[in-house]
Short mmCIF file of C-alpha atoms in Angstrom, two decimals:
data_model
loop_
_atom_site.label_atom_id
_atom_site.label_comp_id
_atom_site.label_asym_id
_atom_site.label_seq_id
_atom_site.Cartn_x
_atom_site.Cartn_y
_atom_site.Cartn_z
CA UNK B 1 11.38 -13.30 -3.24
CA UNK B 2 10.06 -16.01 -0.93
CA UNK B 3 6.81 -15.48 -0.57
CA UNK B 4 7.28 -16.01 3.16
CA UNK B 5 9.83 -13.75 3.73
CA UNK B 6 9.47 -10.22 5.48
CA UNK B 7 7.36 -8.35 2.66
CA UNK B 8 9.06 -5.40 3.67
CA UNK B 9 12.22 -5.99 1.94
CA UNK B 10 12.61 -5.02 -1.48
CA UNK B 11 14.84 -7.39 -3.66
CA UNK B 12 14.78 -5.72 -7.08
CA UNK B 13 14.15 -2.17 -8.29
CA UNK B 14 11.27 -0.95 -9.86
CA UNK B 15 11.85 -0.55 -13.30
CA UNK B 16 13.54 -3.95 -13.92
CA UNK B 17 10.42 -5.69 -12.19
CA UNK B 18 7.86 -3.17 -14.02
CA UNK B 19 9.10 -4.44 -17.35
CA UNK B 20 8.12 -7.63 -16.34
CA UNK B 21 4.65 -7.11 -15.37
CA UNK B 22 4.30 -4.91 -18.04
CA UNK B 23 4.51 -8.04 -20.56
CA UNK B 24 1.48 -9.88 -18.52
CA UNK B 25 -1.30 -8.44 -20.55
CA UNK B 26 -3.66 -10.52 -18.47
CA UNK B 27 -2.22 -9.28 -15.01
CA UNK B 28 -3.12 -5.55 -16.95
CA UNK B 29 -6.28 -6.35 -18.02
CA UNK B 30 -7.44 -7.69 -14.58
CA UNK B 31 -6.35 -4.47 -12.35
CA UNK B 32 -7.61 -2.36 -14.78
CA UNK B 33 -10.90 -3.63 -14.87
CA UNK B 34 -10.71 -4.06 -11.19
CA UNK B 35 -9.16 -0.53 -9.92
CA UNK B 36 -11.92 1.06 -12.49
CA UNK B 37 -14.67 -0.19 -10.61
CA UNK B 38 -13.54 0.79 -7.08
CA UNK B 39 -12.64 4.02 -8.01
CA UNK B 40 -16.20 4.95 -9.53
CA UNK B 41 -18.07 2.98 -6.68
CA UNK B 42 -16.22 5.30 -4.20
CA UNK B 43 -16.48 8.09 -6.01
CA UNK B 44 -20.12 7.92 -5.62
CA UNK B 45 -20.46 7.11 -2.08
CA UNK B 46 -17.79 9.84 -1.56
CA UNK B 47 -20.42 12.72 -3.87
CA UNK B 48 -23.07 11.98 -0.91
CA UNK B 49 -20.96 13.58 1.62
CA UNK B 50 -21.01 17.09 1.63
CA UNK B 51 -18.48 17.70 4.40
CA UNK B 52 -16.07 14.75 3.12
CA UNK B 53 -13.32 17.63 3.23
CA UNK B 54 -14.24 18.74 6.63
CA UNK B 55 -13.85 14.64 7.37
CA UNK B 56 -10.46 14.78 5.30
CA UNK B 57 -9.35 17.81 7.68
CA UNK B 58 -10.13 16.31 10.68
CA UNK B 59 -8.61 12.97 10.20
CA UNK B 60 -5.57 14.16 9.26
CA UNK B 61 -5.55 16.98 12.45
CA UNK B 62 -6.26 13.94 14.66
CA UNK B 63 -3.50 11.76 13.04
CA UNK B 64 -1.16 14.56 12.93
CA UNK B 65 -1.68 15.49 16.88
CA UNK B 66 -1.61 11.86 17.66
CA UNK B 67 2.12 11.38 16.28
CA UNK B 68 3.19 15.01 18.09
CA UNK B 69 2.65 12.82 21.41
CA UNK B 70 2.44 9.10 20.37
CA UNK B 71 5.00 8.23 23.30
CA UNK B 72 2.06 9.27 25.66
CA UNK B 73 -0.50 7.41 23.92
CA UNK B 74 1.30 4.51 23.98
CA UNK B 75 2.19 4.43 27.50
CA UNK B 76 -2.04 5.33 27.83
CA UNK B 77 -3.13 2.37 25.70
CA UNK B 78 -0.57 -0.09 27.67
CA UNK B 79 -1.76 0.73 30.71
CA UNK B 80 -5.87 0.65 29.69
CA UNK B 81 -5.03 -3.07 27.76
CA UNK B 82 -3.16 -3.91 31.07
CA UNK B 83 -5.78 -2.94 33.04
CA UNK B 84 -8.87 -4.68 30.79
CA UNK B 85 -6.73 -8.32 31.19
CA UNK B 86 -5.16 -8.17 28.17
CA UNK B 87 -1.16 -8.14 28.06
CA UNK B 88 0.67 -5.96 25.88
CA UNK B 89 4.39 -6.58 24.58
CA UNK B 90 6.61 -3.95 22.93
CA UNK B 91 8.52 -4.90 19.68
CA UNK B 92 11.40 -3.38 18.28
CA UNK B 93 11.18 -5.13 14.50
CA UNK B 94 9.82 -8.26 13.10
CA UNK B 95 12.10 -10.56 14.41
CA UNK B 96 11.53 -9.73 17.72
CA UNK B 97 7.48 -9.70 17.04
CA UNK B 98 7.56 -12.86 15.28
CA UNK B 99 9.62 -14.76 18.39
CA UNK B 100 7.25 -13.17 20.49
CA UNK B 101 3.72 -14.51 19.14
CA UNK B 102 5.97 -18.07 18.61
CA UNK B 103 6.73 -18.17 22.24
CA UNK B 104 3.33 -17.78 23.39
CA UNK B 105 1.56 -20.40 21.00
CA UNK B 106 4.57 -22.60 21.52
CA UNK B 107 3.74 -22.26 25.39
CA UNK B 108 0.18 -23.31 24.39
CA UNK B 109 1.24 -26.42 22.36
CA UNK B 110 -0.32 -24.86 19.22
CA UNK B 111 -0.11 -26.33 16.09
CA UNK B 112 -2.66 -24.27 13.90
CA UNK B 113 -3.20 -20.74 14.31
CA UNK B 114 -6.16 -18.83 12.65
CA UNK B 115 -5.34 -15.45 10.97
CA UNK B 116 -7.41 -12.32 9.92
CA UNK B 117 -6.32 -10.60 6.93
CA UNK B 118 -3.09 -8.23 8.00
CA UNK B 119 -0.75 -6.44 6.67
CA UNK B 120 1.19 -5.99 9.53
CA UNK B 121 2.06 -9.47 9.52
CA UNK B 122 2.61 -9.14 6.47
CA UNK B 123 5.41 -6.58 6.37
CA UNK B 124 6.87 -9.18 9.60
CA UNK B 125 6.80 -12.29 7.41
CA UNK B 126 5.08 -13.67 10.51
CA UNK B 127 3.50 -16.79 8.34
CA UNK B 128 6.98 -17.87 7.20
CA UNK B 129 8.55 -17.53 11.03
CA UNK B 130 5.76 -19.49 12.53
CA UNK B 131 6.18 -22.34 9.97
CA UNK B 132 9.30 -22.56 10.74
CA UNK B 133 8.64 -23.39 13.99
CA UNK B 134 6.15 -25.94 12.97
CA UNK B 135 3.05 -23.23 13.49
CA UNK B 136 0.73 -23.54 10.24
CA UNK B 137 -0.88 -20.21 10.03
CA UNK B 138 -4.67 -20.46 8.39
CA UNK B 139 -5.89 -17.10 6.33
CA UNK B 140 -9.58 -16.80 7.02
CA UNK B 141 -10.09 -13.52 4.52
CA UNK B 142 -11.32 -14.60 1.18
CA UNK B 143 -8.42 -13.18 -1.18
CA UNK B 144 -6.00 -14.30 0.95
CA UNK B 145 -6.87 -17.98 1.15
CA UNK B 146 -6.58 -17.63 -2.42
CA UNK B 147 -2.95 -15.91 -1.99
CA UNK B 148 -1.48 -18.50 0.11
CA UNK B 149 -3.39 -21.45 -1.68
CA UNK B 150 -1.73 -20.22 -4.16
CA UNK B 151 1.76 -19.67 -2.82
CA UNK B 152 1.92 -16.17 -3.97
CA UNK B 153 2.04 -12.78 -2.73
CA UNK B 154 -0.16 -10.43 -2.41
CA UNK B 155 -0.96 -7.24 -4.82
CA UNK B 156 -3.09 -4.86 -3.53
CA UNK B 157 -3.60 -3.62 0.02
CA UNK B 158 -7.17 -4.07 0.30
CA UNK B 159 -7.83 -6.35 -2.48
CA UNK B 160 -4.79 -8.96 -2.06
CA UNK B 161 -6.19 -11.64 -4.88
CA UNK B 162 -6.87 -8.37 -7.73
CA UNK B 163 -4.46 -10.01 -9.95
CA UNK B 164 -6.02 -13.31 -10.04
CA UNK B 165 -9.24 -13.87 -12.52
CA UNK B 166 -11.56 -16.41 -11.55
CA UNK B 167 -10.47 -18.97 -13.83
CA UNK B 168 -7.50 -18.97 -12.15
CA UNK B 169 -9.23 -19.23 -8.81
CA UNK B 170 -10.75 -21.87 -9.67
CA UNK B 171 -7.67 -24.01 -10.84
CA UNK B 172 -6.08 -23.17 -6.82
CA UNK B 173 -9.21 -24.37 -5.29
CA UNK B 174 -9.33 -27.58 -7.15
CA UNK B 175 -5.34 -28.34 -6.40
CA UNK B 176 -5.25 -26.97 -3.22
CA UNK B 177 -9.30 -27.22 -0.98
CA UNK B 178 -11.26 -30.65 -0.41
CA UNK B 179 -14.17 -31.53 -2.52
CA UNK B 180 -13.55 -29.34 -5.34
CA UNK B 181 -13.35 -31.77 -8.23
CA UNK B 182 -16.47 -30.30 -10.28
CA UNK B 183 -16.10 -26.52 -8.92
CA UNK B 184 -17.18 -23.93 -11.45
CA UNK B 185 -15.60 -20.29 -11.81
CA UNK B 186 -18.98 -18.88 -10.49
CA UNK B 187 -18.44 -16.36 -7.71
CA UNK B 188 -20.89 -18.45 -5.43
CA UNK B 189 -19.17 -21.89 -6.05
CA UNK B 190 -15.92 -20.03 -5.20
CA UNK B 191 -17.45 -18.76 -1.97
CA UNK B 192 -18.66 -21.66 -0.90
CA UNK B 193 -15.82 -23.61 -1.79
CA UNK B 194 -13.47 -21.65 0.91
CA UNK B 195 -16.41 -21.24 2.97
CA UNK B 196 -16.40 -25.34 3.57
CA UNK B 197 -12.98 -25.31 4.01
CA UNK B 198 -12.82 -22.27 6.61
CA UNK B 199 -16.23 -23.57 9.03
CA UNK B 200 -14.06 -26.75 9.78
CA UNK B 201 -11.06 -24.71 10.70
CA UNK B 202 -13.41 -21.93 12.32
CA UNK B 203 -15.13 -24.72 14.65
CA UNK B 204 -11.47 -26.42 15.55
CA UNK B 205 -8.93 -24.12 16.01
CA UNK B 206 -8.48 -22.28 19.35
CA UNK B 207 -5.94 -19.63 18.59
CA UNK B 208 -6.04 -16.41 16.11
CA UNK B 209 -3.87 -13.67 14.67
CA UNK B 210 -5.25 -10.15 13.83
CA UNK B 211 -3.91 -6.65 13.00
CA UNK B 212 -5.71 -3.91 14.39
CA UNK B 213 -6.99 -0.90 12.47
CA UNK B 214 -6.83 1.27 15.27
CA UNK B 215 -6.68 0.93 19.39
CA UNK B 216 -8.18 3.55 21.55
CA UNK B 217 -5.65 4.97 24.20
CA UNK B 218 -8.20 5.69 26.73
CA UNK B 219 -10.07 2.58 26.77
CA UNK B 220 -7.49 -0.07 25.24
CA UNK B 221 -10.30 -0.70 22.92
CA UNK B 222 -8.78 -2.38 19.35
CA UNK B 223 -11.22 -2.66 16.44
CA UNK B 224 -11.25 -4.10 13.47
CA UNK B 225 -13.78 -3.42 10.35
CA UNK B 226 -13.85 -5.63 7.39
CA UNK B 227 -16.66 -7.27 5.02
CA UNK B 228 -16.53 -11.16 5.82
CA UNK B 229 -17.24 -11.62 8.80
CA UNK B 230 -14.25 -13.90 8.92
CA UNK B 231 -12.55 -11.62 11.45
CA UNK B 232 -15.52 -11.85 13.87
CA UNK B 233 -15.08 -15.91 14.19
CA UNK B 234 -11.42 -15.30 14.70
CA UNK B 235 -12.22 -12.69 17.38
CA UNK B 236 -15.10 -14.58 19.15
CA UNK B 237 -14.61 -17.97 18.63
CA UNK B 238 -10.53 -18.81 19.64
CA UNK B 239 -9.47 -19.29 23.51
CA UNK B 240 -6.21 -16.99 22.63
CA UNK B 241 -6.08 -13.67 20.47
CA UNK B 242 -2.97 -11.73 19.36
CA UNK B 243 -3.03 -8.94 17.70
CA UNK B 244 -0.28 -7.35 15.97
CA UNK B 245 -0.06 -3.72 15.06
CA UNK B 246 2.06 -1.08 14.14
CA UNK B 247 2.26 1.89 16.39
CA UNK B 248 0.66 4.28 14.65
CA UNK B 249 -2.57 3.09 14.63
CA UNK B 250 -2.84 4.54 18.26
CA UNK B 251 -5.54 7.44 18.55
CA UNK B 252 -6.32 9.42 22.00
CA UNK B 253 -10.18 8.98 22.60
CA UNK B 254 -13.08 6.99 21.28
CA UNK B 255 -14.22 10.41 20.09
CA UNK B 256 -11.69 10.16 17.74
CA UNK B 257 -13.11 6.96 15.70
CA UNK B 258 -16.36 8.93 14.34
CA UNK B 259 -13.98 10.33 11.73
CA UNK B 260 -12.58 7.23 10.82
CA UNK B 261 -15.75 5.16 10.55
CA UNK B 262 -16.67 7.35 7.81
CA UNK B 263 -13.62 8.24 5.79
CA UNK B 264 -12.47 4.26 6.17
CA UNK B 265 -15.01 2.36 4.33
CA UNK B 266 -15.92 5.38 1.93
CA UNK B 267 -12.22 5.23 0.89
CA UNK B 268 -11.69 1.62 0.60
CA UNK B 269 -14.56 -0.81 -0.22
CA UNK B 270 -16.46 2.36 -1.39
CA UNK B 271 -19.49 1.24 1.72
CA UNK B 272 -21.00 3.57 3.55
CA UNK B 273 -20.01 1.42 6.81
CA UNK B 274 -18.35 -1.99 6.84
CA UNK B 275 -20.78 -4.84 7.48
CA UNK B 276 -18.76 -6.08 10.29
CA UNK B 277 -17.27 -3.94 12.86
CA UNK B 278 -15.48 -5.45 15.76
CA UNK B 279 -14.23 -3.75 19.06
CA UNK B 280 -12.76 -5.62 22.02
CA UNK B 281 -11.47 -4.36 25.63
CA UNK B 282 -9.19 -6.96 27.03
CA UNK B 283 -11.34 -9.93 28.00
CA UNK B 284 -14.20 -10.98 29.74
CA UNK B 285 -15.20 -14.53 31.77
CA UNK B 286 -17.29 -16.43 29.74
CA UNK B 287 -17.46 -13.66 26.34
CA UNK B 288 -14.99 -14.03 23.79
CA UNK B 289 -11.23 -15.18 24.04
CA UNK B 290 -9.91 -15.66 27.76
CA UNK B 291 -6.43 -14.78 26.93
CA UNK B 292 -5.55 -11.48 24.90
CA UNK B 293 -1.73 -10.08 23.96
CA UNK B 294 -1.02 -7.10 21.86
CA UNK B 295 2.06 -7.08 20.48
CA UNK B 296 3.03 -3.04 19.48
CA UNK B 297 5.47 -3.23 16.83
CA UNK B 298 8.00 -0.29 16.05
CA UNK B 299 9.75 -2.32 12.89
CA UNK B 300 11.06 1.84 11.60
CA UNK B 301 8.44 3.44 12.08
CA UNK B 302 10.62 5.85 15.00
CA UNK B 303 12.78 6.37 12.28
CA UNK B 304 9.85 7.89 9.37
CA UNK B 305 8.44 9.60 12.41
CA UNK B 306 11.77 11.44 13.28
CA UNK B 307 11.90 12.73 9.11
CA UNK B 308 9.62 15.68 9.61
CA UNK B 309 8.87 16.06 5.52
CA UNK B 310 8.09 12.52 5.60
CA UNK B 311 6.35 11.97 8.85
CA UNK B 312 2.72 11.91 7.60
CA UNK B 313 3.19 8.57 6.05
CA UNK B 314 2.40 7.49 9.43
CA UNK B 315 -1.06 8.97 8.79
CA UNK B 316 -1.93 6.21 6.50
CA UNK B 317 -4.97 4.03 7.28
CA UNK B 318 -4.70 1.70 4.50
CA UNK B 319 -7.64 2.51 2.78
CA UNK B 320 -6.03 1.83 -0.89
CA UNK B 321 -7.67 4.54 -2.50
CA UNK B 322 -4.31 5.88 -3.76
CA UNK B 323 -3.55 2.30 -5.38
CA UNK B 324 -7.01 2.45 -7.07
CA UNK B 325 -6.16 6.22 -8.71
CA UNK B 326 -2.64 6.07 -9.63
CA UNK B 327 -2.35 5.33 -12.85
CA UNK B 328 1.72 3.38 -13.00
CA UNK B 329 -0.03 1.28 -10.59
CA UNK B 330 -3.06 0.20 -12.83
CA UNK B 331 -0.21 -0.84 -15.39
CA UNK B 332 2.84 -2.73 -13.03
CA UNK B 333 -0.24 -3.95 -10.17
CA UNK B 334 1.26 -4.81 -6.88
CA UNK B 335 4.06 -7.30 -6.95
CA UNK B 336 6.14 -5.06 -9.32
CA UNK B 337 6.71 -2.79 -6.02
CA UNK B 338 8.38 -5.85 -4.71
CA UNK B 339 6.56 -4.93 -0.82
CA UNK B 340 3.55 -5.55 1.18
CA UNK B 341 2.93 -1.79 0.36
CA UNK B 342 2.38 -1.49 -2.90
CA UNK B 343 0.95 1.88 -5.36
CA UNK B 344 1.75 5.48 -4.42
CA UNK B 345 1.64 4.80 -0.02
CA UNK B 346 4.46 1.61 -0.64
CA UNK B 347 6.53 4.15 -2.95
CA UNK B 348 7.04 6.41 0.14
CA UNK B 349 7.00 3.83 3.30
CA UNK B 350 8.47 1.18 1.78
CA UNK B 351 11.87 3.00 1.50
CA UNK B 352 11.83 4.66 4.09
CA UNK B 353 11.41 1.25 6.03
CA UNK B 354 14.91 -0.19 4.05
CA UNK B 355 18.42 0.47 4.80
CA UNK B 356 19.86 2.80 1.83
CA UNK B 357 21.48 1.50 -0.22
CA UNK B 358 18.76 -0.76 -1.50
CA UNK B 359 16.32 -1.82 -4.35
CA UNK B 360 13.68 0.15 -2.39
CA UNK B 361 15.49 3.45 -3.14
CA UNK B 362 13.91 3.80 -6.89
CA UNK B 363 10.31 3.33 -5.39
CA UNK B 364 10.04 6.68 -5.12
CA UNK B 365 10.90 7.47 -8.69
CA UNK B 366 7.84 5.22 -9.19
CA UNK B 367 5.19 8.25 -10.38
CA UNK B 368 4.51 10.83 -12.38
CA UNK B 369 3.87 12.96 -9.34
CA UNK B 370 0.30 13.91 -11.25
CA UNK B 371 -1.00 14.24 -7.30
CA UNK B 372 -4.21 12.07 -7.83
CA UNK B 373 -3.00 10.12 -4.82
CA UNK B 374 -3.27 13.19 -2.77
CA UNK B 375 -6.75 14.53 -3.84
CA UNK B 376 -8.54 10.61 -2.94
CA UNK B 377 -6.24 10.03 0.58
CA UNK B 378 -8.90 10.96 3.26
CA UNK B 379 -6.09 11.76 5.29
CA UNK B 380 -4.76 13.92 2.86
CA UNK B 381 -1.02 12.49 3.01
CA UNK B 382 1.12 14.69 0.55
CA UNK B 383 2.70 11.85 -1.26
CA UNK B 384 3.87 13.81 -4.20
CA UNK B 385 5.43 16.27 -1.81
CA UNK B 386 7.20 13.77 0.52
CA UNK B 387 8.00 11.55 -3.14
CA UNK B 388 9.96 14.37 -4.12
CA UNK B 389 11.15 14.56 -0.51
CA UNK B 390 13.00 11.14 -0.63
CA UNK B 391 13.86 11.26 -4.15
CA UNK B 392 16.36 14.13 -2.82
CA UNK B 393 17.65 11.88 0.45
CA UNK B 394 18.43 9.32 -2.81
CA UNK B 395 20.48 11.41 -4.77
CA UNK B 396 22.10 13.24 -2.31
CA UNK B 397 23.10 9.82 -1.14
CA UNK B 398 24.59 8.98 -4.81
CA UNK B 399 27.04 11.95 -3.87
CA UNK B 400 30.33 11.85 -6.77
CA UNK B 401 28.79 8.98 -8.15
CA UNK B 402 25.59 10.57 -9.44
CA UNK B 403 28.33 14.00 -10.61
CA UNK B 404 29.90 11.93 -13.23
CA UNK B 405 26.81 9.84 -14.75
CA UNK B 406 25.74 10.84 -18.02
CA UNK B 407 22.09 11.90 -17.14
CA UNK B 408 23.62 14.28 -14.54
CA UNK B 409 26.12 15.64 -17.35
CA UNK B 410 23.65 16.24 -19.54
CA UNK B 411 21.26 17.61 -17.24
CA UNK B 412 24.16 20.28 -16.13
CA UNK B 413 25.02 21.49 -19.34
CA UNK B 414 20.65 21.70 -19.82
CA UNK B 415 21.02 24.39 -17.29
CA UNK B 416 23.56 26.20 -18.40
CA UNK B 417 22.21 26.60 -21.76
CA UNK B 418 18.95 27.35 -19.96
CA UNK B 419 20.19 30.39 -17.86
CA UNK B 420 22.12 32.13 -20.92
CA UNK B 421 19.49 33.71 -23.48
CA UNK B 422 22.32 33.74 -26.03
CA UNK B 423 23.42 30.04 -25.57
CA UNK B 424 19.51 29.76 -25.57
CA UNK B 425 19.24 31.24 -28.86
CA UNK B 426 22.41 29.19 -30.81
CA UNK B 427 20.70 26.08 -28.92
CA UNK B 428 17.04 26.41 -30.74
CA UNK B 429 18.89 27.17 -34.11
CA UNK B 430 21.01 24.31 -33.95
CA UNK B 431 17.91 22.11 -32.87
CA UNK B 432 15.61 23.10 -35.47
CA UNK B 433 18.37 22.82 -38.19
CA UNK B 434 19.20 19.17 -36.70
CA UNK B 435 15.82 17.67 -36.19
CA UNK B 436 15.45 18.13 -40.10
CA UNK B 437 15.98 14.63 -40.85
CA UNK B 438 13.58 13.17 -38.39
CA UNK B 439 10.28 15.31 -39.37
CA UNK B 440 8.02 13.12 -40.81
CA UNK B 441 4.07 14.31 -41.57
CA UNK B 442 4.98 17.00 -39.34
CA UNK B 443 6.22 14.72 -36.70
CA UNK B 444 9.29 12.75 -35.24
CA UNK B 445 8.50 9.63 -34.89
CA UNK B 446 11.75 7.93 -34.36
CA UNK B 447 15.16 9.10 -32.83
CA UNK B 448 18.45 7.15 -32.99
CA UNK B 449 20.82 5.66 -30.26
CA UNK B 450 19.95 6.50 -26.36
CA UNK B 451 17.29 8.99 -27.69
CA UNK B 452 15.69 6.37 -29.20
CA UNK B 453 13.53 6.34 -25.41
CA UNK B 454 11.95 9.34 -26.06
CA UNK B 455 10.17 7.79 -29.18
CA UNK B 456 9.47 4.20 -28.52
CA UNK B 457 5.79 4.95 -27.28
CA UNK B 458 4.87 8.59 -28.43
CA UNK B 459 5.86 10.84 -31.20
CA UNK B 460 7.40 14.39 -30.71
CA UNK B 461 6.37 17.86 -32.04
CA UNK B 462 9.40 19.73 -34.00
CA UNK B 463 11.05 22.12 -32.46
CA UNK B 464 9.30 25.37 -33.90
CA UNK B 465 11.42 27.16 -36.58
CA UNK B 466 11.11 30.91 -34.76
CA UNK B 467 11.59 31.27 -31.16
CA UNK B 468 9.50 33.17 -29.15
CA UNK B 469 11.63 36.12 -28.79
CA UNK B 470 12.50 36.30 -32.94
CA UNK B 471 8.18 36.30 -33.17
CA UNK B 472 8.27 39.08 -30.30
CA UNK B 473 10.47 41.19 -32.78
CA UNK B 474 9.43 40.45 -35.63
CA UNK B 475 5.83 41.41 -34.67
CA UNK B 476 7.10 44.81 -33.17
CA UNK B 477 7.85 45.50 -36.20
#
C-alpha cells in the first residue's frame, strides 16, 4: 500500500499480512516492550480514581445521547462556528474533503502546509492528495516526522513511530533532517534534532492542518489536547487553520468535556491531564489565525451509525488503550491491520468503513474475543460483542459459498454428533481408540495433514479413556 493512499482501505487480509510481521522479531520485541509500559503507567493513574467507572458510565451516556440526535448537533455546531467567523464545509468522503482543503490553500497560493498529528487525515490520505497538487504537507508531532521521514505508515493510534527503535530513528534523521551528520540515538539528540528542523518551519509557514478531538455544539468551540506543544504553534502561529474531523466527535455542551478531560489522557498517555490543551472559537482580530474552516467529514460513518449492534464504534475517542491490552496486537503491531485504525477499535471500524467484499472483512476475525479491550475502553465500547456482530454480516454474506467449504462441513457434522448422546458416545470411543498413536509422555504433540494446525505451537491433552457419563455409572454403582 502507498503510504499516501487513503489509510482506510485495506489491501490484504489479516492473516496473510500477520504472518509477515510475525517473522520481524524486532518489530515484536519493540511493541512489546512499548505496549507493556503504557499499559502499567495507565493502570496506575487509572487506581487513583475511585469513580473511573462512574467516568466510564458517563462518557459513554453522553456519547450514546449525542449519536441519538447528532443531525441536531451538527446543524448547532455549524451555526455557533458560523457565527464565531469561522466557516464550516460538509464532506461526504475523502475525496470530496481532500478537494476541499486543496481549493482553499490553492486560493491562498500555498505551497507548504503545517500539520498536527491526525488521524482523520489520515484515514482521507489527505498528505498524498495535497502533494499531488504540489501542496507539501509538514508533520509537526514527533512520531510522525519520524513516519513520513521515513516514508512509512503509521502503527499505533497514539504512538504512530512504536515500531521504530531509536537506532533506527536515528539512521531517518541523518538521511532525511539538516545537520545531523554526528547525531547520537539519545532521546535528547533525537528531540532536538526535529526540534531544529520544526522552529524553521514553525516561524515560516502560514497555513496548518489539524483534527479535532472534539467540537462543542453550543459554542463551536474545537479543542485539541496533546503532549508537544507542536499543535499549539500550528494553532497560534499560521494566518489560516483547517481542521478536519469526523462527525462524531460532536458533543452538546461544554459541560460535557469534564468527562472527557479525565477519561482522555488517563486512557491514552496514562497523564493525569495533557500538558497542552487547546480550545479555539472561530477567530479573533489580532489573536490567533484570521481565517478558520472546518471541514465535517461523513467518509461512512452514516452508514456504522445506521447498524444499531455496531453503532457505538462511533463512541471511540481514540485513546488506544484497547491497542495497548490486546494481546494479537502486541504480536502483528499496527501495519499488519493494513488501516489507519489498527488493534481491537480498527478490527470493528475499519470494515465497517469498506465495501464487502474486501480484505477488511477478516479484521474482525482478528481476536480472541478475551474482552480486555472492553474492560480498559473508558467509553466502554463492546468490541467483542459488535466483533461477533460483523463476523455474522461476513458469513452471512459468504451465503452457498461458505455451505460447501470444508470448515463449514466439518463444523455441521460437529453438531450433529454434538446433539445425539449416542453418536456422542461412538464419537469419544472412536477418538480415544484413534488418538493411540499420537500419545506421547501423556501428550500429542504432533498431528498429521490439515490437523497438523492444531499442534504446530501447543501440545494437546488425550482424549480421556471414560466419558463422563460411563464415570457417572460406574460410580452409581
Amino acid at each position: 500500500m502507498s503510504v499516501d493512499s487513503p489509510g482506510i482501505i485495506v489491501e490484504r487480509a489479516f492473516p496473510a499480512a500477520a504472518r509477515d510481521a510475525l517473522r520481524d522479531s524486532q518489530l515484536r520485541r519493540n511493541i512489546g516492550k512499548a505496549t507493556n509500559t503504557i499499559r502499567a503507567k495507565r493502570k496506575a493513574v487509572v487506581a487513583e480514581m475511585p469513580d473511573w467507572q462512574d467516568l466510564r458510565d458517563a462518557g459513554y451516556a453522553i456519547k450514546r445521547d449525542t449519536l441519538r440526535h447528532l443531525d441536531r448537533h451538527l446543524l448547532a455546531l455549524e451555526a455557533s462556528v458560523t457565527a464565531a467567523g469561522g466557516t464550516v464545509h460538509w464532506a461526504r468522503d475523502g475525496e470530496e474533503a481532500n478537494r476541499m482543503v486543496g481549493d482553499i490553500l490553492a486560493g491562498h497560493q500555498a505551497k507548504e502546509v503545517l500539520k498536527i498529528k491526525s488521524l482523520t487525515t489520515d484515514e482521507i490520505g489527505l498528505n498524498g492528495a495535497l502533494s499531488a497538487r504540489g501542496i507539501e504537507p509538514i508533520e509537526t508531532d514527533l512520531a510522525e516526522v519520524i513516519v513520513q521521514k521515513g516514508h512509512d505508515r503509521s502503527s499505533h493510534i497514539l504512538v504512530p513511530a512504536i515500531h521504530r527503535n531509536r537506532a533506527e530513528i536515528r539512521e531517518i534523521f541523518k538521511r532525511e533532517l539538516p545537520d545531523t551528520e554526528h547525531l547520537t540515538d539519545e532521546p535528547r539528540d533525537l528531540a532536538d534534532a526535529a526540534r531544529r528542523y520544526l522552529r524553521q518551519k514553525f516561524l515560516t509557514v502560514p497555513y496548518a492542518i489539524s483534527g479535532a478531538n472534539f467540537a462543542v455544539a453550543e459554542t463551536g468551540s474545537v479543542a485539541i489536547f496533546e503532549s508537544e506543544g507542536n499543535g499549539r504553534m500550528c494553532l497560534t502561529l499560521p494566518r489560516v487553520l483547517i481542521s478536519i474531523m469526523g462527525i462524531e466527535k460532536v458533543i452538546p455542551r461544554w459541560a460535557d468535556m469534564s468527562a472527557f478531560l479525565q477519561l482522555l489522557p488517563r486512557s491514552s498517555t496514562a497523564e493525569r491531564m495533557n500538558p497542552y490543551n487547546s480550545v479555539w472559537s472561530g477567530t479573533r482580530a489580532g489573536e490567533g489565525p484570521e481565517e478558520f474552516h472546518l471541514v465535517l467529514l461523513d467518509n461512512g460513518r452514516s452508514d456504522v451509525l445506521a447498524d444499531e449492534p455496531a453503532r457505538d464504534t462511533l463512541n471511540c475517542i481514540r485513546c488506544s488503550a484497547c491497542l495497548n491490552i490486546c494481546p494479537v496486537y502486541e504480536r502483528t503491531g499496527g501495519r499488519a491491520y493494513g488501516s489507519t485504525y489498527p488493534g481491537p477499535i480498527g478490527a470493528i471500524l475499519t470494515p465497517q468503513m469498506n465495501a464487502p467484499p474486501s480484505p477488511a472483512d477478516s479484521l474482525p476475525f482478528a481476536s480472541s474475543l478475551c474482552g480486555a479491550c472492553y474492560e480498559v475502553c473508558p467509553v466502554k465500547i463492546d468490541i467483542p460483542r459488535i466483533l461477533v456482530h460483523l463476523r455474522g454480516k461476513v458469513v452471512a454474506a459468504r451465503g452457498a459459498k461458505t455451505a460447501l467449504d470444508g470448515e463449514a462441513l466439518v463444523m455441521a457434522a460437529m453438531a450433529r454428533v454434538f446433539e445425539n448422546p449416542r453418536l456422542y458416545a461412538l464419537a469419544h470411543k472412536a477418538a480415544a481408540i484413534g488418538q493411540v498413536p499420537f500419545i506421547r509422555d501423556g501428550a500429542i504433540k504432533s498431528l498429521p495433514g490439515p490437523l497438523a494446525g492444531w499442534t504446530a505451537m501447543r501440545d494437546l491433552t488425550p482424549i480421556a479413556k471414560q466419558s463422563f457419563r460411563e464415570w457417572w455409572k460406574a460410580r452409581d454403582r
